[in-house]
Amino acid sequence: GVHRQILFASVGWVAGYFLLKRAKYVHAKVDRELLDYVRRHPEDFKEAEKRRIGELLEDFYPVR
C-alpha cells in the first residue's frame, strides 16, 4: 500500500544521502592527498611556459 511506498521512499532517501556524503568524503580525501603530493614534490610539477593562442592553433588552409 501507500505506507510501504512512503517507507521505501524515505529509506531510499536516507541511504542516498549517506552514500552521497561518503562519496564526497572519499573524493575530498583523494584530492587532499594529491595536493599534498604536489606541494611536497614541486620538481615533478613545473609551471608550463605561457604560450599565445596563435602558437596553440594550427594554421587554417581552406579546402575548396
PDB file of C-alpha atoms in Angstrom:
ATOM      1  CA  GLY A   1       0.000   0.000   0.000  1.00  0.00           C
ATOM      2  CA  VAL A   2       0.845   3.646   0.287  1.00  0.00           C
ATOM      3  CA  HIS A   3       2.533   3.243   3.670  1.00  0.00           C
ATOM      4  CA  ARG A   4       5.097   0.864   2.117  1.00  0.00           C
ATOM      5  CA  GLN A   5       5.821   3.295  -0.711  1.00  0.00           C
ATOM      6  CA  ILE A   6       6.401   6.104   1.777  1.00  0.00           C
ATOM      7  CA  LEU A   7       8.627   3.826   3.883  1.00  0.00           C
ATOM      8  CA  PHE A   8      10.729   2.716   0.907  1.00  0.00           C
ATOM      9  CA  ALA A   9      10.994   6.265  -0.415  1.00  0.00           C
ATOM     10  CA  SER A  10      12.226   7.563   2.946  1.00  0.00           C
ATOM     11  CA  VAL A  11      14.672   4.666   3.357  1.00  0.00           C
ATOM     12  CA  GLY A  12      15.972   5.263  -0.176  1.00  0.00           C
ATOM     13  CA  TRP A  13      16.373   8.976   0.502  1.00  0.00           C
ATOM     14  CA  VAL A  14      18.341   8.321   3.724  1.00  0.00           C
ATOM     15  CA  ALA A  15      20.533   5.692   2.041  1.00  0.00           C
ATOM     16  CA  GLY A  16      21.204   8.002  -0.908  1.00  0.00           C
ATOM     17  CA  TYR A  17      22.043  10.871   1.427  1.00  0.00           C
ATOM     18  CA  PHE A  18      24.647   8.864   3.319  1.00  0.00           C
ATOM     19  CA  LEU A  19      26.093   7.273   0.173  1.00  0.00           C
ATOM     20  CA  LEU A  20      26.492  10.708  -1.413  1.00  0.00           C
ATOM     21  CA  LYS A  21      28.079  12.019   1.781  1.00  0.00           C
ATOM     22  CA  ARG A  22      30.540   9.092   1.779  1.00  0.00           C
ATOM     23  CA  ALA A  23      31.411   9.609  -1.905  1.00  0.00           C
ATOM     24  CA  LYS A  24      32.146  13.301  -1.301  1.00  0.00           C
ATOM     25  CA  TYR A  25      34.362  12.353   1.644  1.00  0.00           C
ATOM     26  CA  VAL A  26      36.335   9.837  -0.419  1.00  0.00           C
ATOM     27  CA  HIS A  27      36.838  12.319  -3.279  1.00  0.00           C
ATOM     28  CA  ALA A  28      37.914  15.057  -0.855  1.00  0.00           C
ATOM     29  CA  LYS A  29      40.408  12.658   0.737  1.00  0.00           C
ATOM     30  CA  VAL A  30      41.927  11.772  -2.651  1.00  0.00           C
ATOM     31  CA  ASP A  31      42.125  15.466  -3.616  1.00  0.00           C
ATOM     32  CA  ARG A  32      43.823  16.298  -0.311  1.00  0.00           C
ATOM     33  CA  GLU A  33      46.411  13.535  -0.811  1.00  0.00           C
ATOM     34  CA  LEU A  34      47.128  14.613  -4.402  1.00  0.00           C
ATOM     35  CA  LEU A  35      47.518  18.280  -3.470  1.00  0.00           C
ATOM     36  CA  ASP A  36      49.813  17.310  -0.603  1.00  0.00           C
ATOM     37  CA  TYR A  37      51.959  15.262  -3.002  1.00  0.00           C
ATOM     38  CA  VAL A  38      52.135  18.155  -5.476  1.00  0.00           C
ATOM     39  CA  ARG A  39      53.089  20.535  -2.659  1.00  0.00           C
ATOM     40  CA  ARG A  40      55.858  18.190  -1.431  1.00  0.00           C
ATOM     41  CA  HIS A  41      57.290  17.450  -4.904  1.00  0.00           C
ATOM     42  CA  PRO A  42      57.292  20.709  -6.871  1.00  0.00           C
ATOM     43  CA  GLU A  43      60.112  19.490  -9.128  1.00  0.00           C
ATOM     44  CA  ASP A  44      57.725  16.973 -10.709  1.00  0.00           C
ATOM     45  CA  PHE A  45      55.129  19.656 -11.489  1.00  0.00           C
ATOM     46  CA  LYS A  46      56.858  22.573 -13.142  1.00  0.00           C
ATOM     47  CA  GLU A  47      54.849  25.517 -14.427  1.00  0.00           C
ATOM     48  CA  ALA A  48      54.283  25.303 -18.156  1.00  0.00           C
ATOM     49  CA  GLU A  49      55.524  28.237 -20.170  1.00  0.00           C
ATOM     50  CA  LYS A  50      52.792  30.618 -21.240  1.00  0.00           C
ATOM     51  CA  ARG A  51      52.003  30.417 -24.939  1.00  0.00           C
ATOM     52  CA  ARG A  52      49.889  32.658 -27.094  1.00  0.00           C
ATOM     53  CA  ILE A  53      46.740  31.337 -28.725  1.00  0.00           C
ATOM     54  CA  GLY A  54      48.370  31.597 -32.162  1.00  0.00           C
ATOM     55  CA  GLU A  55      51.039  29.128 -31.090  1.00  0.00           C
ATOM     56  CA  LEU A  56      48.437  26.620 -29.923  1.00  0.00           C
ATOM     57  CA  LEU A  57      46.254  26.585 -33.036  1.00  0.00           C
ATOM     58  CA  GLU A  58      47.257  25.081 -36.349  1.00  0.00           C
ATOM     59  CA  ASP A  59      47.314  27.183 -39.500  1.00  0.00           C
ATOM     60  CA  PHE A  60      43.993  27.255 -41.345  1.00  0.00           C
ATOM     61  CA  TYR A  61      44.040  26.393 -45.032  1.00  0.00           C
ATOM     62  CA  PRO A  62      40.578  26.352 -46.603  1.00  0.00           C
ATOM     63  CA  VAL A  63      39.913  23.408 -48.925  1.00  0.00           C
ATOM     64  CA  ARG A  64      37.666  24.155 -51.914  1.00  0.00           C
TER      65      ARG A  64
END
